[in-house]
Each structure stands twice: as C-alpha cells, then as structure tokens.
GROMACS .gro file of C-alpha atoms in nm:
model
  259
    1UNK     CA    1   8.684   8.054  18.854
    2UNK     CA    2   8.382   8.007  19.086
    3UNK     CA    3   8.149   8.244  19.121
    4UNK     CA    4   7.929   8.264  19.421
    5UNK     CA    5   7.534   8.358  19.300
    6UNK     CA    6   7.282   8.472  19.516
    7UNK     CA    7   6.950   8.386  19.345
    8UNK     CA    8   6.721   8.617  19.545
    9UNK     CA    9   6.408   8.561  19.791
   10UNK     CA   10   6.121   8.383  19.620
   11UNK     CA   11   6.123   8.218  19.265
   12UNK     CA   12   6.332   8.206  18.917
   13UNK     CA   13   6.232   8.539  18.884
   14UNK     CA   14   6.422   8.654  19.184
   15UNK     CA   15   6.798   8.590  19.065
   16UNK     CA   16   6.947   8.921  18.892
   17UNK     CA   17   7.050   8.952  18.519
   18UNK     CA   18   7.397   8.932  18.622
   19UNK     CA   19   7.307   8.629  18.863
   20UNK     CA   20   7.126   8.457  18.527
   21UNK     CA   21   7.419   8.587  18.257
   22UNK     CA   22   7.661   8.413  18.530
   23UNK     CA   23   7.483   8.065  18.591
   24UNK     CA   24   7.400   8.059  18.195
   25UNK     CA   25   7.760   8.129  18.114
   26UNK     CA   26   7.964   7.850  18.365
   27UNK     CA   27   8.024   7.508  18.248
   28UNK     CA   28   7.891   7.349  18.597
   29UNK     CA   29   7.628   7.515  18.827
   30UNK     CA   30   7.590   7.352  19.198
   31UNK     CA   31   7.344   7.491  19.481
   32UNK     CA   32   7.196   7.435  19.825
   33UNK     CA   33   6.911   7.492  19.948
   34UNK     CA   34   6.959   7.386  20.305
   35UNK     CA   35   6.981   7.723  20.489
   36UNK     CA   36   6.716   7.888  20.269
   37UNK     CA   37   6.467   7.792  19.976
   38UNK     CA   38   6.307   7.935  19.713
   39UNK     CA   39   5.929   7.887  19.788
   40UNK     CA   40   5.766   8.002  19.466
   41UNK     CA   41   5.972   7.763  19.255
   42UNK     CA   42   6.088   7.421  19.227
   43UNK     CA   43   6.476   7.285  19.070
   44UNK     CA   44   6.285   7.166  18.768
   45UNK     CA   45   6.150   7.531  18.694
   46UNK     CA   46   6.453   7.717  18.785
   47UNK     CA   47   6.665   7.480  18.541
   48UNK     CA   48   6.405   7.545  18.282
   49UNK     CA   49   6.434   7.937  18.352
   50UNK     CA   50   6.785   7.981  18.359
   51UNK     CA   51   6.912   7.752  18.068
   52UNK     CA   52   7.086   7.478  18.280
   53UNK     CA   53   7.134   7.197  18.516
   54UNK     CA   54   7.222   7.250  18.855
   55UNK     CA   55   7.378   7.014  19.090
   56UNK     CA   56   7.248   7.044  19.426
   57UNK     CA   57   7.448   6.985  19.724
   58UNK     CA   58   7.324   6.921  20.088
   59UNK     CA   59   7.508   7.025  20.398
   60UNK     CA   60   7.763   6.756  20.428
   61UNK     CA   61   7.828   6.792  20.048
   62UNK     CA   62   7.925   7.124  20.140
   63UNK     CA   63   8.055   7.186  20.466
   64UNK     CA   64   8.227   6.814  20.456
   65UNK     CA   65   8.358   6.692  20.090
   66UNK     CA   66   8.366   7.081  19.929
   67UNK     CA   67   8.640   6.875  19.677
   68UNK     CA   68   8.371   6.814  19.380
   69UNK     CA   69   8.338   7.188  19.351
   70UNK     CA   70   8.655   7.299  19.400
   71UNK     CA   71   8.808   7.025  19.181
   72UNK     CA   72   8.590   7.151  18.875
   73UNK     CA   73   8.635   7.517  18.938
   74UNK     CA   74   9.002   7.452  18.915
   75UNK     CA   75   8.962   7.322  18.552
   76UNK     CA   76   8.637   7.583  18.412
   77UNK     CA   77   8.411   7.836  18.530
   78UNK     CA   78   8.173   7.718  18.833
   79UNK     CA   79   7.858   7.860  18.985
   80UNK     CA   80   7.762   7.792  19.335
   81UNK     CA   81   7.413   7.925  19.406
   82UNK     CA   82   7.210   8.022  19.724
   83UNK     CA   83   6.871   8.186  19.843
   84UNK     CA   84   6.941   8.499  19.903
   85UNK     CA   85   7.236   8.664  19.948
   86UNK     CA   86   7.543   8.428  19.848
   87UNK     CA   87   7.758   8.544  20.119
   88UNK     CA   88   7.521   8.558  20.428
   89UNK     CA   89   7.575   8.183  20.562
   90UNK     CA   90   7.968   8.146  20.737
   91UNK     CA   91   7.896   7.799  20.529
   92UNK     CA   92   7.975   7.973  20.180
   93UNK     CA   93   8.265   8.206  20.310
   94UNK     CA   94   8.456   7.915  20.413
   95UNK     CA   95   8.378   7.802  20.059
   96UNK     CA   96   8.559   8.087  19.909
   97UNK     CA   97   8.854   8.078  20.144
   98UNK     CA   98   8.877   7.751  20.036
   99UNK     CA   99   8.903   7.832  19.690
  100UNK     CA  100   9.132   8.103  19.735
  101UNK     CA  101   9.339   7.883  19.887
  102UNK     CA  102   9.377   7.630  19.580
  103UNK     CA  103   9.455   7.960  19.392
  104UNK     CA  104   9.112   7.969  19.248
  105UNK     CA  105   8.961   8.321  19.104
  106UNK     CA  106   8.648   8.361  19.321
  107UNK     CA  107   8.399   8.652  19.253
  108UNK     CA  108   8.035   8.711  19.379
  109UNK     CA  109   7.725   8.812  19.221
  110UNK     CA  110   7.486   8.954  19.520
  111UNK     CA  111   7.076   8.899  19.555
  112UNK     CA  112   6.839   9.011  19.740
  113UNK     CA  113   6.846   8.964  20.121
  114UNK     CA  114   6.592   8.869  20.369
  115UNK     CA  115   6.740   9.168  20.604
  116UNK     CA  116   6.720   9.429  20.331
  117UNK     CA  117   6.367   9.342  20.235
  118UNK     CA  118   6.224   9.321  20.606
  119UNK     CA  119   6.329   9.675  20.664
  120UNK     CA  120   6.213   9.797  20.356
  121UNK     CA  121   5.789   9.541  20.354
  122UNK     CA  122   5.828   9.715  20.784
  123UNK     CA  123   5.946  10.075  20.711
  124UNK     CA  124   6.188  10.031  20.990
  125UNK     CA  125   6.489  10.213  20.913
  126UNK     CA  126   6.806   9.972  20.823
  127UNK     CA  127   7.072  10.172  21.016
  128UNK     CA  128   6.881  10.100  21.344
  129UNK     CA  129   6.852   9.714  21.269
  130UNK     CA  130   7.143   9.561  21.522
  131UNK     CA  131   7.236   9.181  21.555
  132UNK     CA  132   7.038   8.968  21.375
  133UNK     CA  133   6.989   8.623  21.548
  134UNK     CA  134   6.805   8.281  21.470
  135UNK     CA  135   6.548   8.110  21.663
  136UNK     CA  136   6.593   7.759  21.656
  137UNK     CA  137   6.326   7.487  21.716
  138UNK     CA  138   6.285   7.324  22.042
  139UNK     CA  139   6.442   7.010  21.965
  140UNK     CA  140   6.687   7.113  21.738
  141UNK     CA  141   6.895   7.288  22.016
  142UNK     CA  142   6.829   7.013  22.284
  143UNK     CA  143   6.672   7.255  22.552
  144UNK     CA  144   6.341   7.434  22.622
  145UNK     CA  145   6.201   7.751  22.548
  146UNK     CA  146   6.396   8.030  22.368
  147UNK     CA  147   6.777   7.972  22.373
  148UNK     CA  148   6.976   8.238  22.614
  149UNK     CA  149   7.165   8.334  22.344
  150UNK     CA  150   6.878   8.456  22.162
  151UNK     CA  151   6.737   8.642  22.455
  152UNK     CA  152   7.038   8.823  22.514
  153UNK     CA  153   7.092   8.957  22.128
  154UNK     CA  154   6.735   9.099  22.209
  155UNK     CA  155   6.780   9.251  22.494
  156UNK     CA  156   7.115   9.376  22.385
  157UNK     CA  157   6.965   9.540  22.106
  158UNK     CA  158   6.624   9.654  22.320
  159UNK     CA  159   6.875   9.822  22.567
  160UNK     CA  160   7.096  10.029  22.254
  161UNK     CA  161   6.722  10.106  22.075
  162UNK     CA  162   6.765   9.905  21.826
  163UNK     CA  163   6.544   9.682  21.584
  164UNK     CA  164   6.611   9.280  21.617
  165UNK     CA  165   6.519   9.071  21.283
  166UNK     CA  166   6.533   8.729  21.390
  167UNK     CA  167   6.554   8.459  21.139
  168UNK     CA  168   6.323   8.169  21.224
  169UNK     CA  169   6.443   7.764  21.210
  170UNK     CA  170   6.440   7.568  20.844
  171UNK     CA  171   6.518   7.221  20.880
  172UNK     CA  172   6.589   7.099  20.549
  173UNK     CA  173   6.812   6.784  20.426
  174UNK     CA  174   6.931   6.747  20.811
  175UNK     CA  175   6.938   6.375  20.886
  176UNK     CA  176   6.910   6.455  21.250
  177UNK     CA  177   6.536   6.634  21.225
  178UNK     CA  178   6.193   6.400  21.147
  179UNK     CA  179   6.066   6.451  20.868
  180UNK     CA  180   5.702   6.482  21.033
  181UNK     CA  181   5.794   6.744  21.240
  182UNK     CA  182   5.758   7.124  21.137
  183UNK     CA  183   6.008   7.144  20.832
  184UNK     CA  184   5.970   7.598  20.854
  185UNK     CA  185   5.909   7.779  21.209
  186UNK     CA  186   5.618   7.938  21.143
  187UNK     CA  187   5.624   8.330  21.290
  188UNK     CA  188   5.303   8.268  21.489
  189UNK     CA  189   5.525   7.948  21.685
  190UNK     CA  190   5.814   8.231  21.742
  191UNK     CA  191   5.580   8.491  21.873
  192UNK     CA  192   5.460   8.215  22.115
  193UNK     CA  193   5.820   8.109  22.176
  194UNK     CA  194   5.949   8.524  22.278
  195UNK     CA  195   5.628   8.619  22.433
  196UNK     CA  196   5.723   8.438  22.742
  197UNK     CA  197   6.055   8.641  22.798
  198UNK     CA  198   5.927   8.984  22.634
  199UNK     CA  199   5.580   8.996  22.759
  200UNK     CA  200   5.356   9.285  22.605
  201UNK     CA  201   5.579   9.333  22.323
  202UNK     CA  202   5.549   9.445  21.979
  203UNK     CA  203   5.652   9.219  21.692
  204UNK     CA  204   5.615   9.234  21.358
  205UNK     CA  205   5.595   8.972  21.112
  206UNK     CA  206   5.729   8.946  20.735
  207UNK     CA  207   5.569   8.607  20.539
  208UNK     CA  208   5.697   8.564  20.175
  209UNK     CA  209   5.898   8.832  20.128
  210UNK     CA  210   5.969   8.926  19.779
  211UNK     CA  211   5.744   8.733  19.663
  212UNK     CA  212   5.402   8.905  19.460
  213UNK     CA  213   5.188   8.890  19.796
  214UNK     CA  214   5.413   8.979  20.074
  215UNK     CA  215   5.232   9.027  20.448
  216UNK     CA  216   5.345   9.221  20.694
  217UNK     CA  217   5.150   9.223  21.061
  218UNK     CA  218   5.227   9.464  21.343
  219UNK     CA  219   5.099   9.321  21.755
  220UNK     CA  220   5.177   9.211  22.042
  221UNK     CA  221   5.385   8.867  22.043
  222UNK     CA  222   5.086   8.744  22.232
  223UNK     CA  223   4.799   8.817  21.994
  224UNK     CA  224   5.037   8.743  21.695
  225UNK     CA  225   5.077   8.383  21.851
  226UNK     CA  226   4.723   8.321  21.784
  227UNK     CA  227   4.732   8.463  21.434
  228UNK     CA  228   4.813   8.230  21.060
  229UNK     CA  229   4.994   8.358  20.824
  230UNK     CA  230   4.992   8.159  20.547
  231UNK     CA  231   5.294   7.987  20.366
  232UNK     CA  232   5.696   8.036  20.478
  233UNK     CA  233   5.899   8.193  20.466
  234UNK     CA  234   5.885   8.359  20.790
  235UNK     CA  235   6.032   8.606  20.978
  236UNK     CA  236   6.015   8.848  21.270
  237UNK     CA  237   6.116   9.160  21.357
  238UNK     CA  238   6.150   9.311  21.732
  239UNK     CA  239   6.151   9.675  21.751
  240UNK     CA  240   6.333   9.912  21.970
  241UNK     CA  241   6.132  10.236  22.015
  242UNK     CA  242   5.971  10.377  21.698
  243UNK     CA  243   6.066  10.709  21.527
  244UNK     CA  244   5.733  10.866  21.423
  245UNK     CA  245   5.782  10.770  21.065
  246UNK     CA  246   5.812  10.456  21.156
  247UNK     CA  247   5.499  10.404  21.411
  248UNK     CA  248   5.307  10.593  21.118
  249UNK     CA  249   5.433  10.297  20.805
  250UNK     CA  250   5.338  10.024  21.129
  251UNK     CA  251   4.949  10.178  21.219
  252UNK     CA  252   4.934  10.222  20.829
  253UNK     CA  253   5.090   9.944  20.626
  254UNK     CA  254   5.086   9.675  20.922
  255UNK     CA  255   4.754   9.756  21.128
  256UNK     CA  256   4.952   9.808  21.437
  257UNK     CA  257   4.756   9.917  21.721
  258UNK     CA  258   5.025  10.182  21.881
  259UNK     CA  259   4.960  10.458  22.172
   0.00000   0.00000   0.00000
C-alpha cells in the first residue's frame, strides 16, 4: 500500500493523529519538501516526533525516478508525506496514478491546507474563493513583471466577484535557482509585483499560517509593498467586493482601512 500523508501547515505538531498513526505504522516513510515546507520544524525534529526515519525526495526523485517508492510500496506499507494537503500538487496525483497502475492499494490521509486556513485567519467566505494561482519570481519564469497568466486568473475572478488566493514562489532543491537569491517570495515583493496591474487595490496578507502567531494585514497593494512581515510562509489574498461580514472581520481582525 502507499499512503499519501499530508502533514499540515507549520511544525510536527501540524500532521493529524491519523497522519502520525499512518507514518508510525508503514515500514518506509519518504517526503518532499520542494513545493512547500514546514517552517516551525526541521527533519531531525519531525523524525524525533513521529517515531521514524523519513527519506526525503527532491523533485527529480519524484517527478523523474518515482521507481524507489513504488518498488517498496509493492512489497510493504509506504508513506509519502507533504506540507499541507497531500493531494494539492498535480506532482503527487501522478504519483498515485502511478501506483494504481502497478496495482498498488493507494489511500490518503488529508492535512490542513493553505486555502482552507487563509479563508478562515481573513474571514473571507470559502465559497467565494475562485482560481487560485501562483506568482512566480522574476527569473524563474524568464520574463518581467507579473506573468499574463496570473493577471488574467485575477481579473477573471475580479470580474465574477470573487476572492483570488495566490500562492507566492518557493524555490527549494531546484538546481536551476541561486542559492543567494530569495529562497520564499515574501508577500510585501508580491504586493509590489500586482500593484502595477491592479493599482489602488486591496490585498490582504496571511504570514505563518497555522502556526501559534499567525498575521493577517488588510491595504492597499501599494502601502503593503512597503510593509515586513516577518518569516514565510507567505501568502496573499485579492478580494472581490466584500459582504459586510466580511469588510467588518477585515477593519477588525486585519486593520483594514475600508469606506
């Protein structure tokens, strides 16, 4: 069997108990930790916490030679663990198709998500979140400025009223990116990034969500450019119009300045 694990948003603390009874029960545990990261903890400490070793994997380990995992879960029970929500990156789905393939049992063991928690630290309500998109450093997608494609999800959610959460760049294990460039878009480098196609427009950021000191800050993309907000992650959240309940949890919980 493998069983896909999401481990949550912030620490060893994060993972459910059926997440921890999983990884403590499987005869191999692997992970990545290349499209997210748990910032409050390190491998050593999450070994320590859940009772085990864990064999991480970077990108091409799983997107190009998959066979080391899917050899051993042919043979016992296997654990593949992510940030988050297991089944949020198309990486891991192919995983499991892969798996089902070979005629191997595949189940999944959910976590928190960075989606469900930025709609829940905002007050914004979830059924009028649309597309969800990812802004992407400069140099990572070889072009200036914010990427059309990220313009349009925005505007294509602005023009159906809808909330945008946009996911902001990790570059983590990627032999392509220097290492002493930025490693974790910082929400105050995307407000700067989107202010200069949505002008005068509210954002609101969410730093270390689910972790014991979330922040969340409600401005302009301008005035949040000039703004720190201490360590990742980061992410930000566009708004379509506001219901009052919302405006009222934004002016309240976020110190959002709203006519």
């Amino acid at each position: 069997m493998l069983t896909f694990v999401g481990l949550g948003l912030y620490d060893e603390r994060s993972v459910t108990v059926a997440g921890r009874d999983a990884i403590r029960d499987a005869n191999r545990v692997f992970a990545e930790f290349y499209t997210s990261r748990l910032i409050g903890t390190d491998i050593e400490t999450l070994e320590s916490s859940l009772g085990t070793s864990i064999e991480v994997r970077d990108r091409a380990g799983i997107e190009q030679d998959p066979e080391p995992i899917l050899e051993a879960a042919e043979r016992e029970n296997v654990v593949f663990c992510t940030a988050g929500d297991t089944m949020v990156s198309t990486t891991h789905t192919d995983l499991r198709l892969r798996a089902e393939d070979r005629g191997i049992e595949t189940r999944i063991v959910h976590g928190t998500t960075a989606q469900t928690a930025a709609g829940s630290l905002t007050g914004l309500q979830n059924y009028r979140f649309g597309k969800a998109t990812t802004l992407p450093f400069e140099d990572a997608h070889g072009g200036d400025g914010v990427p059309d494609s990220v313009v349009a999800t925005i505007e294509g959610n602005r023009d159906r009223d809808l909330h945008t959460l946009v996911y902001l760049d990790i570059k983590v294990d990627d032999p392509h990116w220097d290492d002493s460039d930025d490693t974790y878009m910082t929400a105050s480098k995307a407000a700067a990034m989107l202010s200069e196609p949505f002008p005068d427009t509210l954002g609101v950021v969410v730093a270390r969500a689910g972790s014991p000191d979330p922040l969340v800050v409600a401005d302009t993309l301008d005035e949040l450019a000039t703004q720190t907000f201490g360590d990742p992650l980061h992410l930000l959240v566009i708004p379509g119009s506001l219901h009052p309940l919302e405006a009222d949890v934004l002016e309240s919980l976020a110190g959002a300045a709203l006519e």
